[in-house]
């Protein structure tokens, strides 16, 4: 299975830019698309889709979220970080069978 | 608005089965697949599989073949997942989600606890 590696936690200050990385053990991109997606999860809630196909902002998601990357290296950026963004962020790939998720990066306040 | 309403928490004994439901509303049920995802503290998020809500066709993660069975009732816009031969390792929160991938809407999750 494709392993997605994320840093376990990041300490952030409100108003700063934060970059969350996700590295895949094999490519998750075709010649046309990257099959990497990002979700936000708050305690006691279900995950929420933020970014799909690496860089497409899901409808209703604030523009301070953005995604980039291809192949095996992907990032989720939040700029600027707001209090409501304190949560855990998961990457997920759907190019290689089965779909797999990263272990999550928990944003914490400095 | 799109909603996926899942059934309530389950407490089950080892060796038994549970069947959890996911009732969809706010969209045309048969136009989107329903996927199922398992979440535990130790293993994180694991993809179980999906069901084509129109045809009933299924696709499973190899790890969950024989463990999970996905079905659908189009008349009530409800998807089901049966988990069989339960062990403590099956204790988790189980989510249904709309679509094959990415998962654009998620149910609220069902906590399944397997304990004697």
Short mmCIF file of C-alpha atoms in Angstrom, two decimals:
data_model
loop_
_atom_site.label_atom_id
_atom_site.label_comp_id
_atom_site.label_asym_id
_atom_site.label_seq_id
_atom_site.Cartn_x
_atom_site.Cartn_y
_atom_site.Cartn_z
CA UNK A 1 0.00 0.00 0.00
CA UNK A 2 1.08 3.60 -0.57
CA UNK A 3 2.39 5.09 2.66
CA UNK A 4 1.74 8.79 3.22
CA UNK A 5 4.10 10.41 5.72
CA UNK A 6 3.10 13.54 7.63
CA UNK A 7 4.75 15.34 10.53
CA UNK A 8 2.76 14.48 13.69
CA UNK A 9 2.39 18.04 14.95
CA UNK A 10 3.15 21.68 14.17
CA UNK A 11 3.13 24.60 16.59
CA UNK A 12 1.78 27.78 14.99
CA UNK A 13 1.05 31.38 15.87
CA UNK A 14 -2.18 32.97 14.76
CA UNK A 15 -1.70 35.10 11.67
CA UNK A 16 1.33 33.26 10.39
CA UNK A 17 1.65 31.07 7.29
CA UNK A 18 1.89 27.35 7.90
CA UNK A 19 2.91 24.57 5.54
CA UNK A 20 1.86 20.97 6.18
CA UNK A 21 3.68 18.36 4.14
CA UNK A 22 2.70 14.91 2.93
CA UNK A 23 5.19 12.59 1.26
CA UNK A 24 4.02 9.51 -0.61
CA UNK A 25 6.05 6.30 -0.84
CA UNK A 26 5.27 6.18 -4.59
CA UNK A 27 3.87 8.55 -7.14
CA UNK A 28 0.19 9.45 -6.84
CA UNK A 29 0.09 11.52 -10.03
CA UNK A 30 -0.93 10.69 -13.55
CA UNK A 31 0.02 12.79 -16.56
CA UNK A 32 -3.13 14.84 -16.00
CA UNK A 33 -3.94 14.90 -12.29
CA UNK A 34 -2.49 14.38 -8.87
CA UNK A 35 -4.72 12.16 -6.78
CA UNK A 36 -3.93 13.77 -3.45
CA UNK A 37 -6.62 15.26 -1.25
CA UNK A 38 -6.60 17.09 2.08
CA UNK A 39 -9.06 16.97 4.97
CA UNK A 40 -9.48 18.87 8.22
CA UNK A 41 -10.78 17.14 11.34
CA UNK A 42 -11.70 18.76 14.64
CA UNK A 43 -12.14 16.71 17.84
CA UNK A 44 -15.40 14.79 17.89
CA UNK A 45 -16.23 15.71 14.29
CA UNK A 46 -16.01 14.00 10.95
CA UNK A 47 -13.29 14.96 8.48
CA UNK A 48 -14.04 17.79 6.08
CA UNK A 49 -12.70 17.98 2.53
CA UNK A 50 -10.52 21.05 1.95
CA UNK A 51 -8.47 20.44 -1.19
CA UNK A 52 -8.89 17.84 -3.94
CA UNK A 53 -6.55 16.77 -6.70
CA UNK A 54 -3.68 18.50 -4.94
CA UNK A 55 -4.64 22.10 -5.61
CA UNK A 56 -8.40 22.50 -6.08
CA UNK A 57 -10.22 24.34 -3.31
CA UNK A 58 -13.46 22.64 -2.26
CA UNK A 59 -16.51 24.85 -2.48
CA UNK A 60 -17.09 26.86 0.68
CA UNK A 61 -13.53 26.44 1.98
CA UNK A 62 -11.78 29.76 2.77
CA UNK A 63 -9.20 30.94 0.27
CA UNK A 64 -6.51 31.03 2.96
CA UNK A 65 -6.20 27.27 2.32
CA UNK A 66 -4.21 26.17 -0.71
CA UNK A 67 -2.51 23.03 -1.90
CA UNK A 68 0.33 22.18 -4.24
CA UNK A 69 2.60 19.37 -5.30
CA UNK A 70 2.90 16.45 -7.66
CA UNK A 71 4.40 12.99 -7.80
CA UNK A 72 5.34 12.15 -4.24
CA UNK A 73 5.57 15.54 -2.49
CA UNK A 74 2.56 17.61 -1.55
CA UNK A 75 1.84 20.54 0.73
CA UNK A 76 -1.16 22.18 2.30
CA UNK A 77 -0.74 25.86 3.12
CA UNK A 78 -2.80 27.98 5.45
CA UNK A 79 -2.15 31.72 5.24
CA UNK A 80 -2.93 33.33 7.55
CA UNK A 81 -3.73 30.79 10.27
CA UNK A 82 -6.88 31.61 12.23
CA UNK A 83 -8.07 30.20 15.56
CA UNK A 84 -10.72 28.13 13.78
CA UNK A 85 -7.95 26.31 11.87
CA UNK A 86 -6.58 24.57 14.97
CA UNK A 87 -7.33 20.97 14.01
CA UNK A 88 -5.74 17.84 12.58
CA UNK A 89 -5.06 17.68 8.85
CA UNK A 90 -4.95 14.46 6.83
CA UNK A 91 -3.74 13.81 3.33
CA UNK A 92 -5.29 10.99 1.28
CA UNK A 93 -4.28 9.44 -2.03
CA UNK A 94 -6.62 7.74 -4.47
CA UNK A 95 -4.25 6.86 -7.36
CA UNK A 96 -2.90 3.57 -6.02
CA UNK A 97 -5.19 0.83 -4.75
CA UNK A 98 -6.25 0.90 -1.95
CA UNK A 99 -6.82 4.52 -1.02
CA UNK A 100 -4.63 5.43 1.92
CA UNK A 101 -4.45 8.27 4.41
CA UNK A 102 -1.60 9.98 6.19
CA UNK A 103 -1.50 9.73 9.98
CA UNK A 104 -2.40 13.38 10.33
CA UNK A 105 -0.68 16.61 11.35
CA UNK A 106 -2.07 18.26 14.46
CA UNK A 107 -1.83 22.03 14.51
CA UNK A 108 -1.20 23.43 17.96
CA UNK A 109 -0.92 27.02 19.16
CA UNK A 110 2.48 28.24 20.28
CA UNK B 1 -28.26 20.38 1.83
CA UNK B 2 -26.35 17.13 1.54
CA UNK B 3 -26.52 15.04 4.69
CA UNK B 4 -25.37 11.55 5.60
CA UNK B 5 -27.03 10.43 8.81
CA UNK B 6 -25.51 7.37 10.41
CA UNK B 7 -27.04 5.01 12.97
CA UNK B 8 -26.15 5.02 16.64
CA UNK B 9 -23.27 3.58 18.61
CA UNK B 10 -22.95 -0.18 18.86
CA UNK B 11 -21.67 -2.38 21.65
CA UNK B 12 -21.05 -5.89 20.40
CA UNK B 13 -19.55 -9.12 21.70
CA UNK B 14 -16.55 -10.79 20.08
CA UNK B 15 -17.63 -13.14 17.30
CA UNK B 16 -20.89 -11.32 16.62
CA UNK B 17 -21.88 -9.01 13.75
CA UNK B 18 -23.18 -5.48 13.52
CA UNK B 19 -24.89 -3.65 10.68
CA UNK B 20 -24.63 0.11 10.57
CA UNK B 21 -26.57 2.42 8.30
CA UNK B 22 -25.98 5.66 6.44
CA UNK B 23 -29.09 7.52 5.25
CA UNK B 24 -28.49 10.10 2.53
CA UNK B 25 -30.55 13.19 1.85
CA UNK B 26 -30.28 16.41 -0.11
CA UNK B 27 -29.11 14.88 -3.39
CA UNK B 28 -29.89 12.12 -5.87
CA UNK B 29 -28.74 9.04 -3.98
CA UNK B 30 -27.97 6.87 -6.99
CA UNK B 31 -25.78 9.51 -8.64
CA UNK B 32 -22.93 9.10 -6.15
CA UNK B 33 -21.04 6.19 -4.67
CA UNK B 34 -20.91 5.68 -0.91
CA UNK B 35 -17.55 4.86 0.65
CA UNK B 36 -16.75 3.60 4.14
CA UNK B 37 -13.76 4.55 6.27
CA UNK B 38 -12.53 3.24 9.62
CA UNK B 39 -10.83 5.47 12.18
CA UNK B 40 -8.90 4.36 15.21
CA UNK B 41 -6.41 6.13 17.43
CA UNK B 42 -3.74 3.58 16.63
CA UNK B 43 -4.22 2.92 12.92
CA UNK B 44 -5.64 6.27 11.89
CA UNK B 45 -7.96 6.40 8.88
CA UNK B 46 -8.36 3.24 6.80
CA UNK B 47 -10.34 2.91 3.60
CA UNK B 48 -12.76 -0.01 3.65
CA UNK B 49 -14.38 0.20 0.24
CA UNK B 50 -17.23 1.64 -1.76
CA UNK B 51 -20.58 0.70 -3.19
CA UNK B 52 -22.08 1.88 -6.46
CA UNK B 53 -25.48 2.98 -5.18
CA UNK B 54 -27.05 2.58 -8.60
CA UNK B 55 -25.88 -0.91 -9.50
CA UNK B 56 -24.99 -2.27 -6.08
CA UNK B 57 -21.51 -3.12 -7.30
CA UNK B 58 -18.83 -3.07 -4.63
CA UNK B 59 -15.09 -2.69 -4.30
CA UNK B 60 -13.22 -3.58 -1.12
CA UNK B 61 -9.80 -2.90 0.29
CA UNK B 62 -8.22 -6.38 0.43
CA UNK B 63 -7.73 -5.91 4.16
CA UNK B 64 -11.47 -5.73 4.74
CA UNK B 65 -12.62 -8.51 2.42
CA UNK B 66 -14.53 -11.00 4.51
CA UNK B 67 -14.86 -8.47 7.32
CA UNK B 68 -17.12 -5.83 5.76
CA UNK B 69 -20.14 -6.30 3.50
CA UNK B 70 -21.60 -3.24 1.78
CA UNK B 71 -25.20 -3.08 0.63
CA UNK B 72 -27.69 -0.43 -0.36
CA UNK B 73 -31.44 0.14 -0.26
CA UNK B 74 -32.28 2.58 -3.03
CA UNK B 75 -35.88 2.92 -1.90
CA UNK B 76 -34.78 4.55 1.35
CA UNK B 77 -31.54 6.15 0.09
CA UNK B 78 -29.64 4.19 2.70
CA UNK B 79 -26.31 2.41 2.56
CA UNK B 80 -25.34 -0.31 5.00
CA UNK B 81 -22.14 -1.89 6.19
CA UNK B 82 -22.15 -5.19 8.02
CA UNK B 83 -19.08 -6.12 10.04
CA UNK B 84 -18.77 -9.80 10.86
CA UNK B 85 -16.77 -12.02 13.22
CA UNK B 86 -16.00 -9.03 15.37
CA UNK B 87 -12.80 -8.82 17.42
CA UNK B 88 -11.51 -6.04 19.67
CA UNK B 89 -9.47 -4.79 16.68
CA UNK B 90 -12.75 -3.85 15.01
CA UNK B 91 -13.48 -1.30 17.73
CA UNK B 92 -13.39 2.03 15.92
CA UNK B 93 -15.41 4.90 14.55
CA UNK B 94 -16.83 4.04 11.16
CA UNK B 95 -17.71 6.77 8.69
CA UNK B 96 -19.69 6.69 5.51
CA UNK B 97 -18.77 9.30 2.92
CA UNK B 98 -20.18 10.38 -0.38
CA UNK B 99 -18.35 9.52 -3.57
CA UNK B 100 -15.52 7.24 -4.57
CA UNK B 101 -12.75 9.76 -3.90
CA UNK B 102 -12.26 12.45 -2.81
CA UNK B 103 -14.89 12.12 -0.13
CA UNK B 104 -16.86 15.33 -0.28
CA UNK B 105 -19.40 14.73 2.47
CA UNK B 106 -19.06 12.53 5.54
CA UNK B 107 -21.51 11.09 8.02
CA UNK B 108 -21.06 11.88 11.68
CA UNK B 109 -19.54 8.47 12.38
CA UNK B 110 -20.61 5.42 14.36
CA UNK B 111 -18.59 4.19 17.30
CA UNK B 112 -18.43 0.40 17.41
CA UNK B 113 -17.08 -1.13 20.60
CA UNK B 114 -16.29 -4.84 20.70
CA UNK B 115 -16.06 -6.17 24.22
CA UNK B 116 -17.12 -9.20 26.16
#
